[in-house]
XYZ file of N, CA and C in Angstrom:
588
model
N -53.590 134.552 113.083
C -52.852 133.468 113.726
C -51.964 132.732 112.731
N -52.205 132.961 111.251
C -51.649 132.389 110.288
C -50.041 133.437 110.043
N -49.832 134.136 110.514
C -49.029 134.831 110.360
C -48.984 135.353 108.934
N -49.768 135.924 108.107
C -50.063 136.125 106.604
C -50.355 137.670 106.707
N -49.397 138.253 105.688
C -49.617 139.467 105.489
C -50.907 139.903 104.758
N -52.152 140.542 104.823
C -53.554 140.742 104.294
C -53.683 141.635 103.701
N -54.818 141.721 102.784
C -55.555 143.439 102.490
C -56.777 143.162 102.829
N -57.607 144.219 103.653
C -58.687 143.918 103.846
C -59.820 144.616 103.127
N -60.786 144.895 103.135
C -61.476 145.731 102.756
C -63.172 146.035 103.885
N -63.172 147.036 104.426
C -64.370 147.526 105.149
C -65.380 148.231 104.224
N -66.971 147.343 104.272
C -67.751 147.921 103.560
C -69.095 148.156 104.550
N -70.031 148.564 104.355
C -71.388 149.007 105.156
C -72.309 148.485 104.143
N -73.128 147.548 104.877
C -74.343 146.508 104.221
C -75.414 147.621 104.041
N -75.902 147.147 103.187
C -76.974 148.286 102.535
C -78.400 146.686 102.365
N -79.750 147.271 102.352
C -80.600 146.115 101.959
C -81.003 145.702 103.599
N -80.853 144.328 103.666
C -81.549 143.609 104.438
C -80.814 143.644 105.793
N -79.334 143.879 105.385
C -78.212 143.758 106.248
C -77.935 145.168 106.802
N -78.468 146.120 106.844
C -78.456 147.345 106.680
C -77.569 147.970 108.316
N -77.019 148.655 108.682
C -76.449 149.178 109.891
C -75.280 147.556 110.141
N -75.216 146.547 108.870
C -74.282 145.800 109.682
C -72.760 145.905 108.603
N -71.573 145.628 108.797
C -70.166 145.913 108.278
C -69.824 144.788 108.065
N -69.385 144.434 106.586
C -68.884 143.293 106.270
C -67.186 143.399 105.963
N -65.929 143.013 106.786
C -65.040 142.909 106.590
C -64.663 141.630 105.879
N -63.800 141.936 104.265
C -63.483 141.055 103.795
C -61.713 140.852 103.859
N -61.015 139.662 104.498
C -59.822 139.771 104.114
C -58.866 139.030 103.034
N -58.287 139.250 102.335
C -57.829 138.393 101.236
C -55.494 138.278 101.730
N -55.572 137.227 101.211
C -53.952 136.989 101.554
C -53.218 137.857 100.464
N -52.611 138.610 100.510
C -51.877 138.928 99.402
C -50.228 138.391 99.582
N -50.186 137.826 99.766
C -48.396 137.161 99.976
C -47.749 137.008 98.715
N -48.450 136.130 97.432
C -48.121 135.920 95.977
C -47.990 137.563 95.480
N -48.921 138.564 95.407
C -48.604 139.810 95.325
C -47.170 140.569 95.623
N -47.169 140.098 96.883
C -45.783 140.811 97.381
C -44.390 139.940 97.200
N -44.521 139.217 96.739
C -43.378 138.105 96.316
C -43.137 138.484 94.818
N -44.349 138.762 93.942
C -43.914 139.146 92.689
C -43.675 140.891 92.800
N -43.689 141.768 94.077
C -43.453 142.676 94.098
C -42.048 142.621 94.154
N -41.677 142.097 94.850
C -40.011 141.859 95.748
C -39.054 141.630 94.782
N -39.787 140.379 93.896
C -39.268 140.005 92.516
C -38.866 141.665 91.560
N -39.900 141.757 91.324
C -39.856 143.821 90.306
C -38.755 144.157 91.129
N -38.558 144.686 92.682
C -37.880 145.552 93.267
C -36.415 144.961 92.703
N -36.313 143.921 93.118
C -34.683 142.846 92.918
C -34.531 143.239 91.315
N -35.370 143.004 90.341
C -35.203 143.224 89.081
C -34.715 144.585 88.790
N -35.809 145.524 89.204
C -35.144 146.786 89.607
C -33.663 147.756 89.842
N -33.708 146.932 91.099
C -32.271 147.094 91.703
C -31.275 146.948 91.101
N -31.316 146.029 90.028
C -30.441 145.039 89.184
C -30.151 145.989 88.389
N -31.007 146.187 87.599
C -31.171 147.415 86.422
C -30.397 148.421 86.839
N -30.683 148.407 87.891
C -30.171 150.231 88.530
C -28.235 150.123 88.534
N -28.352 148.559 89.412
C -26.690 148.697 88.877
C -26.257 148.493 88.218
N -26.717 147.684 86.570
C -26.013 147.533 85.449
C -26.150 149.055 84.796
N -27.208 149.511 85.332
C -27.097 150.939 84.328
C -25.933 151.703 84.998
N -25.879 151.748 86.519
C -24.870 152.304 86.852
C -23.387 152.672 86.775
N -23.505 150.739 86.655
C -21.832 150.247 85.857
C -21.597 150.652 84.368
N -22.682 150.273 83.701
C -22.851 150.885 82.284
C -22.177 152.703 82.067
N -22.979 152.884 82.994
C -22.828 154.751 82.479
C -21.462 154.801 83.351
N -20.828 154.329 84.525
C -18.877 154.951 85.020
C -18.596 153.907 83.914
N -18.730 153.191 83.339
C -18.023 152.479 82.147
C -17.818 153.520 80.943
N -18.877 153.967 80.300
C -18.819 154.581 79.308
C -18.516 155.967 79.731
N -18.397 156.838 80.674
C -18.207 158.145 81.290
C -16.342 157.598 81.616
N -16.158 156.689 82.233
C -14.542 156.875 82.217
C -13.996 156.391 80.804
N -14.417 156.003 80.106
C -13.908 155.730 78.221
C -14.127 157.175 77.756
N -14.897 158.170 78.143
C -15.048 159.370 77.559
C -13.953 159.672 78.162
N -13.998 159.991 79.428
C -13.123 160.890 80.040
C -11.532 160.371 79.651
N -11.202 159.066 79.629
C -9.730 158.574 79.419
C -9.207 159.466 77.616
N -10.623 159.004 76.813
C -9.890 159.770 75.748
C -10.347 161.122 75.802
N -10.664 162.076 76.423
C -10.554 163.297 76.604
C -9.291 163.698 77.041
N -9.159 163.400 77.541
C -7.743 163.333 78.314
C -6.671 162.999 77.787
N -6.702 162.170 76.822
C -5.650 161.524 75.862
C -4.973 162.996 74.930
N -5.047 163.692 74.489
C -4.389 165.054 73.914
C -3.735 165.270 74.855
N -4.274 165.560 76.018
C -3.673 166.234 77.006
C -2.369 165.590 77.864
N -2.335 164.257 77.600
C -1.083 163.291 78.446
C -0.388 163.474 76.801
N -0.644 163.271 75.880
C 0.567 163.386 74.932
C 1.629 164.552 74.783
N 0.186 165.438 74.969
C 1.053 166.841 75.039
C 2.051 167.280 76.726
N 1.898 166.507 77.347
C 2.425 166.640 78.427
C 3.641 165.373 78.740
N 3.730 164.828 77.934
C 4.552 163.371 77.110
C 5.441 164.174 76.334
N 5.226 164.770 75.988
C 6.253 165.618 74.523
C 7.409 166.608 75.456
N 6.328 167.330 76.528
C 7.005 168.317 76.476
C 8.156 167.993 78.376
N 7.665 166.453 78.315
C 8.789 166.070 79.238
C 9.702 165.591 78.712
N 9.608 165.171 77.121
C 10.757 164.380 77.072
C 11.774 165.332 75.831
N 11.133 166.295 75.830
C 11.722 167.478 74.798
C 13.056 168.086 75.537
N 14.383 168.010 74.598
C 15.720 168.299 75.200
C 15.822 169.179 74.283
N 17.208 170.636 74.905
C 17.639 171.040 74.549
C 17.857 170.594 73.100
N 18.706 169.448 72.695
C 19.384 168.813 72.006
C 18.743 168.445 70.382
N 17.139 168.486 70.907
C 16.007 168.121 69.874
C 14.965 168.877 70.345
N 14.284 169.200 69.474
C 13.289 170.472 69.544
C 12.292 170.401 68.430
N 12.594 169.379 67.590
C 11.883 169.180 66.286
C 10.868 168.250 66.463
N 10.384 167.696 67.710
C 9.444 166.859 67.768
C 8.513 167.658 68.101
N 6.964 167.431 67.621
C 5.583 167.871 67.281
C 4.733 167.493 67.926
N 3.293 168.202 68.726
C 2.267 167.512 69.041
C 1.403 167.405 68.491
N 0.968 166.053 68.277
C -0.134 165.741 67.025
C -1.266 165.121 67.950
N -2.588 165.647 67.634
C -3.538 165.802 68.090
C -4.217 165.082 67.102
N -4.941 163.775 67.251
C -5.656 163.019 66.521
C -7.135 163.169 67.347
N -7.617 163.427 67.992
C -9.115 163.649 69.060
C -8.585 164.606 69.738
N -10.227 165.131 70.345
C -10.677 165.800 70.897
C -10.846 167.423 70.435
N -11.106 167.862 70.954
C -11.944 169.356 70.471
C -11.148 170.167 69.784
N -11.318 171.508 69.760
C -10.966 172.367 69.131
C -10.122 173.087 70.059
N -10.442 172.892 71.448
C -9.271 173.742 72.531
C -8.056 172.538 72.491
N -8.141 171.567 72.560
C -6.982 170.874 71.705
C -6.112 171.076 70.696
N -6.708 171.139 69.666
C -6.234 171.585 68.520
C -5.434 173.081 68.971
N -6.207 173.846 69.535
C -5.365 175.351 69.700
C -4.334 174.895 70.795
N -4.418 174.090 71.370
C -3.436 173.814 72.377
C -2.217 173.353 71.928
N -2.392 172.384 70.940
C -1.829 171.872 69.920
C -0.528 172.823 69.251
N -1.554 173.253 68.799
C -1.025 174.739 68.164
C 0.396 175.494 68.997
N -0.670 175.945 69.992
C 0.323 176.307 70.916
C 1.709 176.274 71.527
N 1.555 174.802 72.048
C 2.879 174.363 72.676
C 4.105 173.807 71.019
N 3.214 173.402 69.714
C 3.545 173.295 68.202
C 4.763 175.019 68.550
N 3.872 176.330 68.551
C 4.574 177.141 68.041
C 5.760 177.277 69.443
N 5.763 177.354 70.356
C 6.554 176.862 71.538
C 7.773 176.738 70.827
N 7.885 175.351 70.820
C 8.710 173.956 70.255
C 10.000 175.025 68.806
N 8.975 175.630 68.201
C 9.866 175.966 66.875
C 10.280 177.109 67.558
N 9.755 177.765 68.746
C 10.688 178.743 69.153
C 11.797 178.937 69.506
N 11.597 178.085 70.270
C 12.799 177.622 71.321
C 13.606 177.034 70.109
N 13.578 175.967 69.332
C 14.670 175.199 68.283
C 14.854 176.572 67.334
N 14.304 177.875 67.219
C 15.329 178.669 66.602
C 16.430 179.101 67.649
N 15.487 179.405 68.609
C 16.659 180.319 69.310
C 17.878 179.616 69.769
N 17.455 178.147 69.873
C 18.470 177.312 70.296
C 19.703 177.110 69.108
N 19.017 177.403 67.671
C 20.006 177.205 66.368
C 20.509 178.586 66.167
N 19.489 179.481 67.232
C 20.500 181.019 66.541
C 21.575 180.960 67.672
N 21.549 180.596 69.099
C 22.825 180.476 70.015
C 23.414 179.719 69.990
N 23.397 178.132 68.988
C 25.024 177.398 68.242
C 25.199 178.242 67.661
N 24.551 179.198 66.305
C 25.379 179.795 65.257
C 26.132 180.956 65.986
N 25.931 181.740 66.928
C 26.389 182.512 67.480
C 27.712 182.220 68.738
N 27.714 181.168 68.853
C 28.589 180.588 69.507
C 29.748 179.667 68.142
N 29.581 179.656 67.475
C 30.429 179.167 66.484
C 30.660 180.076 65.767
N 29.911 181.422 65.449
C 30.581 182.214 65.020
C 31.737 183.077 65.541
N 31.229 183.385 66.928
C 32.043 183.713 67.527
C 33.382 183.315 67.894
N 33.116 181.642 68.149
C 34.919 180.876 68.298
C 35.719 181.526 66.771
N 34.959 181.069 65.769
C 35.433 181.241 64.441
C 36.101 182.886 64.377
N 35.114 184.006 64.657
C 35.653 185.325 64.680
C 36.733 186.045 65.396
N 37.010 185.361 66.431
C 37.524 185.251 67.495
C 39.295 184.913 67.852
N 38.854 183.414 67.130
C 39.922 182.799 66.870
C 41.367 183.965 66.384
N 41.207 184.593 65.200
C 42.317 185.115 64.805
C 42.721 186.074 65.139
N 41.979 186.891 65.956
C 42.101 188.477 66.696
C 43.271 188.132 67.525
N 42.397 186.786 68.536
C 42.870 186.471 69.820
C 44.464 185.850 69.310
N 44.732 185.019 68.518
C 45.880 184.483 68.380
C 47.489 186.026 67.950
N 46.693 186.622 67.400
C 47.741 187.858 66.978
C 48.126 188.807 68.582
N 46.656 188.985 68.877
C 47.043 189.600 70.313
C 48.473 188.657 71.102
N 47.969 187.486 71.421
C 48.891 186.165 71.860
C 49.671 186.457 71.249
N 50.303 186.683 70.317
C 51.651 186.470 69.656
C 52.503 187.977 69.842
N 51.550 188.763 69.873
C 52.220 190.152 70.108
C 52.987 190.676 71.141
N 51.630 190.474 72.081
C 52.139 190.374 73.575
C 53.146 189.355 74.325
N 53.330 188.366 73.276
C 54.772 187.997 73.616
C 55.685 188.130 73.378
N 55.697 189.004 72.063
C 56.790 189.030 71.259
C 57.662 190.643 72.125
N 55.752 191.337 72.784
C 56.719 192.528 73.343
C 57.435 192.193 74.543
N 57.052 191.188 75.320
C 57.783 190.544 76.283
C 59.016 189.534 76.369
N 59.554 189.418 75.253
C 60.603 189.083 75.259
C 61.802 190.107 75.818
N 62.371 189.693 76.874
C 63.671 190.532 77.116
C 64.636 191.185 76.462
N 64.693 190.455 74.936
C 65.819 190.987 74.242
C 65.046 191.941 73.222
N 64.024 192.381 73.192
C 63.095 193.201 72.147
C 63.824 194.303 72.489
N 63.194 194.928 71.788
C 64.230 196.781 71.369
C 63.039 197.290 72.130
N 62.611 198.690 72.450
C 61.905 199.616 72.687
C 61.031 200.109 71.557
N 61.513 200.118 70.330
C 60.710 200.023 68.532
C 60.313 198.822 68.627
N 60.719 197.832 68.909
C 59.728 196.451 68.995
C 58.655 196.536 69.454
N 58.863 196.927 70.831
C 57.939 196.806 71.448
C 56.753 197.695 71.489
N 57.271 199.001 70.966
C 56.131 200.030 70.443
C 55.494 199.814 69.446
N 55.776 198.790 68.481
C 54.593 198.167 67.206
C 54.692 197.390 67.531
N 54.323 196.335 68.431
C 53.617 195.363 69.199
C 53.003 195.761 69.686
N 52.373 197.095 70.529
C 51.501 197.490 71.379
C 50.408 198.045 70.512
N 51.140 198.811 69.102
C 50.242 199.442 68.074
C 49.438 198.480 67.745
N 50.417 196.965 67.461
C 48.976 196.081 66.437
C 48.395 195.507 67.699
N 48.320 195.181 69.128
C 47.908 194.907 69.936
C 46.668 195.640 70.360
N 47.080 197.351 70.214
C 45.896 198.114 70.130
C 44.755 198.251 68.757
N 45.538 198.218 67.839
C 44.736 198.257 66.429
C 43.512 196.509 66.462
N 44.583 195.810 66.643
C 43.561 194.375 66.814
C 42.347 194.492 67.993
N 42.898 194.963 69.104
C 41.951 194.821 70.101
C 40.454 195.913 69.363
N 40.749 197.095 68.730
C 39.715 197.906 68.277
C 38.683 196.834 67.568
N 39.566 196.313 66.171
C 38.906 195.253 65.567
C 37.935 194.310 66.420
N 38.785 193.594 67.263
C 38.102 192.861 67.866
C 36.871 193.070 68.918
N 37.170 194.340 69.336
C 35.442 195.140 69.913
C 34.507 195.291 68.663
N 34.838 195.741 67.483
C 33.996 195.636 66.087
C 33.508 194.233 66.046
N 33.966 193.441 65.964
C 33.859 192.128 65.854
C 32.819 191.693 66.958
N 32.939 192.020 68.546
C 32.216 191.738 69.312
C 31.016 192.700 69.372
N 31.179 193.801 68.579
C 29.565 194.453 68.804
C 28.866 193.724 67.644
N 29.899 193.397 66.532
C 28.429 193.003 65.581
C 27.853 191.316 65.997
N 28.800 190.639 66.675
C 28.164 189.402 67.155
C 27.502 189.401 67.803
N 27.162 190.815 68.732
C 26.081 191.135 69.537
C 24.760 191.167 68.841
N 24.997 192.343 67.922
C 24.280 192.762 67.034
C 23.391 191.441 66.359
N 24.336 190.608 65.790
C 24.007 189.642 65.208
C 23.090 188.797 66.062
N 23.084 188.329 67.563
C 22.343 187.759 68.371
C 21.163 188.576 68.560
N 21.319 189.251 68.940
C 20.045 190.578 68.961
C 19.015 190.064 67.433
N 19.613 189.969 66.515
C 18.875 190.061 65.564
C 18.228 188.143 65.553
N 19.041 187.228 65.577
C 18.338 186.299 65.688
C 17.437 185.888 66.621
N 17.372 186.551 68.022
C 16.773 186.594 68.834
C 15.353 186.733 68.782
N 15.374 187.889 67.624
C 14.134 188.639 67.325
C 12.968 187.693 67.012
N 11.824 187.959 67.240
C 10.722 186.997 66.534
C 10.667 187.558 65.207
N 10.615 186.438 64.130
C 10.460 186.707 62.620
C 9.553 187.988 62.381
N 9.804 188.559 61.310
C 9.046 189.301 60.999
C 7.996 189.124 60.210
N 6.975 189.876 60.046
C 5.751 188.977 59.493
C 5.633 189.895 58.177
N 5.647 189.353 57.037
C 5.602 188.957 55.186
C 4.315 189.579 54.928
N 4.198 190.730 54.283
C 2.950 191.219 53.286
C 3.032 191.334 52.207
N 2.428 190.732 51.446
C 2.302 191.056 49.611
C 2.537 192.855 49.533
N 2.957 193.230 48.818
C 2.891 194.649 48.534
C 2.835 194.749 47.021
N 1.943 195.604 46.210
C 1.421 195.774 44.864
C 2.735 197.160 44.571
N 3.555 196.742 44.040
C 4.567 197.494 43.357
C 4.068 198.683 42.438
N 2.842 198.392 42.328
C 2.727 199.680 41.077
C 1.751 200.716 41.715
N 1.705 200.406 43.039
C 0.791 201.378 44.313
C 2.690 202.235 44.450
N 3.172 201.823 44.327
C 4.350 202.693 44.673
C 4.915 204.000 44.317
N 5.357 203.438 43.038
C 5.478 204.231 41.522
C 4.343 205.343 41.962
């Protein structure tokens, strides 16, 4: 009638009392109040540890990740124009580091091939230049109206003789691209007196 949560205990009288049952009940309410208390304490625990560990699990994960946004930082802001910038890897593992590596040997690829197609494009204006200007001058000179027929037949000679040149000229600038194109060749010590 007290409305009180109990524990009871049922025992069987032994002795004088014998065939009779003594039910004892005791209040346990203070019990379950300092239980409730533990659980709340508990609970508590459970979410500071919780917050604790996505605290320290996203600080791992942000700098895990950190190689990986630089290197993906580099290679958005990498132009034609510049090619000499590097990814430097201060943390994280060793697949980093090779990654590192990686998009590193990338970078110097591309900035040769990009320095062997200015040189090949400037060589070419440069090689170019004087073939083309003689042709130009020839071919006008055979088109002048008042030219002789001997004029105009050694105007066509050096017109043809230059143009030969100038296919020489354009196979070896080929040639020449072809060759910068190439990936370096790779350097061995060699013992000179294994030769002999």
């Amino acid at each position: 009638s007290q409305n009180r949560v109990c524990r009871f205990l049922v025992t069987q009288l032994q002795g004088k009392a014998k065939g009779a049952t003594l039910v004892l009940f005791r209040w346990i309410g203070p019990t379950m109040r300092g239980l409730s208390r533990v659980d709340r304490a508990l609970a508590g625990m459970v979410l500071v540890g919780f917050l604790g560990t996505a605290t320290i699990l996203a600080f791992a994960v942000h700098r895990a990740i950190r190689p990986v946004e630089e290197v993906t930082r580099l290679a958005e802001e990498a132009e034609a124009t510049d090619l000499s910038r590097r990814v430097r890897v201060s943390s994280g593992g060793e697949e980093f580091r090779r990654l590192a590596d990686v998009i590193n040997s990338l970078f110097e690829r591309l900035e040769r091939a990009f320095a062997a197609q200015r040189r090949l494009i400037s060589d070419a204006a440069h090689e170019l230049k004087t073939p083309t200007a003689v042709l130009l001058g020839e071919a006008s000179d055979a088109l002048r109206p008042e030219a002789t027929e001997s004029e105009r037949q050694r105007s066509l000679q050096t017109i043809a003789e230059v143009s030969r040149g100038l296919a020489r000229e354009v196979d070896g600038l080929l040639h020449l691209a072809r060759g910068d194109a190439a990936a370096p060749r790779r350097m061995e010590p060699i013992d000179l007196s294994e030769i002999t």
